[in-house]
Amino acid sequence: MATLPLPAIVPLASADDNYRQYHDVLRSTAAAASTVPQFKQLHANILRSGVERSLSFLLSKMLSLPVSSTTSLDYVLAVFMYSPPLDPRFCHRALRAFSRAGDGPAGLS
């Protein structure tokens, strides 16, 4: 499995400029991610940094993958259920992806 080059963890008390730099690196890294393990690696990095504002971008990127496999949708659902309140636009995208998945663990029945 190929790993992604991730930025150094930014402490919670860091300045806004550091957060912006960290977020920019996360965005470019997420753009290169194409597998569920790579997204899990990004998610772990976000959780360790304490910068949860990045979660909606990460989940949105996962939903936009050309092949939304059952595994990726299960993972998105698990993160979605335990996330702080998300932007309603993201919630609509997530519901659309889940409804298109059909029946099964990741789909809406």
Coordinates of C-alpha atoms in Angstrom, one line a residue:
M1 CA 0.0 0.0 0.0
A2 CA 1.4 3.4 -0.9
T3 CA 1.4 5.9 1.8
L4 CA 0.9 9.7 1.4
P5 CA 3.3 12.4 2.4
L6 CA 1.6 14.1 5.2
P7 CA 2.4 17.4 6.9
A8 CA 3.7 17.6 10.4
I9 CA 1.0 17.6 13.0
V10 CA 0.0 21.2 13.9
P11 CA -0.6 21.7 17.7
L12 CA -4.1 22.8 18.8
A13 CA -2.8 26.1 20.0
S14 CA -1.1 27.0 16.7
A15 CA -1.8 30.3 14.9
D16 CA -4.3 30.6 12.1
D17 CA -1.5 30.9 9.6
N18 CA -0.1 27.5 10.6
Y19 CA -3.6 26.1 10.4
R20 CA -4.0 27.5 6.8
Q21 CA -0.7 26.0 5.7
Y22 CA -1.6 22.7 7.3
H23 CA -5.0 22.7 5.6
D24 CA -3.5 23.6 2.2
V25 CA -1.1 20.7 2.5
L26 CA -4.0 18.4 3.6
R27 CA -6.1 19.5 0.5
S28 CA -3.3 18.8 -1.9
T29 CA -2.6 15.4 -0.2
A30 CA -6.3 14.5 -0.3
A31 CA -6.3 15.4 -4.0
A32 CA -3.6 12.7 -4.5
A33 CA -5.5 10.1 -2.4
S34 CA -7.4 7.5 -4.3
T35 CA -7.9 4.5 -2.0
V36 CA -9.7 4.0 1.3
P37 CA -6.4 3.2 3.2
Q38 CA -5.0 6.5 2.0
F39 CA -8.1 8.3 3.3
K40 CA -7.9 6.5 6.6
Q41 CA -4.3 7.7 6.9
L42 CA -5.4 11.3 6.2
H43 CA -8.2 10.9 8.7
A44 CA -5.9 9.6 11.4
N45 CA -3.6 12.6 10.8
I46 CA -6.5 15.0 11.1
L47 CA -7.7 13.4 14.3
R48 CA -4.2 13.5 15.8
S49 CA -3.8 17.2 14.9
G50 CA -7.1 18.2 16.5
V51 CA -8.1 20.1 13.4
E52 CA -11.5 18.6 12.8
R53 CA -12.6 21.4 10.5
S54 CA -11.0 19.4 7.7
L55 CA -13.3 16.4 8.1
S56 CA -16.0 17.6 5.8
F57 CA -13.5 18.2 3.0
L58 CA -12.0 14.8 3.4
L59 CA -15.4 13.1 3.5
S60 CA -16.5 15.1 0.5
K61 CA -13.4 14.0 -1.5
M62 CA -14.1 10.4 -0.6
L63 CA -17.7 10.7 -1.9
S64 CA -16.4 12.2 -5.2
L65 CA -14.2 9.2 -6.0
P66 CA -15.3 7.6 -9.3
V67 CA -15.8 4.3 -7.7
S68 CA -17.6 4.6 -4.4
S69 CA -17.2 1.1 -3.2
T70 CA -19.2 -0.4 -0.4
T71 CA -16.0 -0.3 1.8
S72 CA -15.5 3.4 1.2
L73 CA -19.2 4.2 1.8
D74 CA -19.1 2.2 5.0
Y75 CA -16.1 4.2 6.2
V76 CA -17.7 7.5 5.2
L77 CA -20.9 6.6 7.1
A78 CA -18.9 5.6 10.2
V79 CA -17.0 9.0 10.2
F80 CA -20.2 10.9 9.2
M81 CA -22.1 9.4 12.2
Y82 CA -19.5 10.5 14.7
S83 CA -18.5 13.9 13.3
P84 CA -19.4 17.2 14.7
P85 CA -22.2 19.0 12.9
L86 CA -21.3 19.2 9.2
D87 CA -22.2 21.7 6.5
P88 CA -25.7 20.8 5.1
R89 CA -24.3 20.8 1.5
F90 CA -22.0 17.9 2.5
C91 CA -24.9 16.1 4.2
H92 CA -26.9 16.2 1.0
R93 CA -23.9 14.9 -1.0
A94 CA -23.5 12.0 1.5
L95 CA -27.2 11.1 1.4
R96 CA -27.1 11.1 -2.5
A97 CA -24.1 8.8 -2.5
F98 CA -25.7 6.5 0.1
S99 CA -29.0 6.3 -1.9
R100 CA -27.2 5.5 -5.1
A101 CA -25.4 2.6 -3.4
G102 CA -28.6 0.7 -3.3
D103 CA -29.2 -2.1 -0.8
G104 CA -26.5 -3.4 1.5
P105 CA -24.6 -2.1 4.5
A106 CA -23.6 1.1 2.8
G107 CA -26.9 1.8 1.0
L108 CA -30.1 3.2 2.3
S109 CA -32.8 0.6 2.3

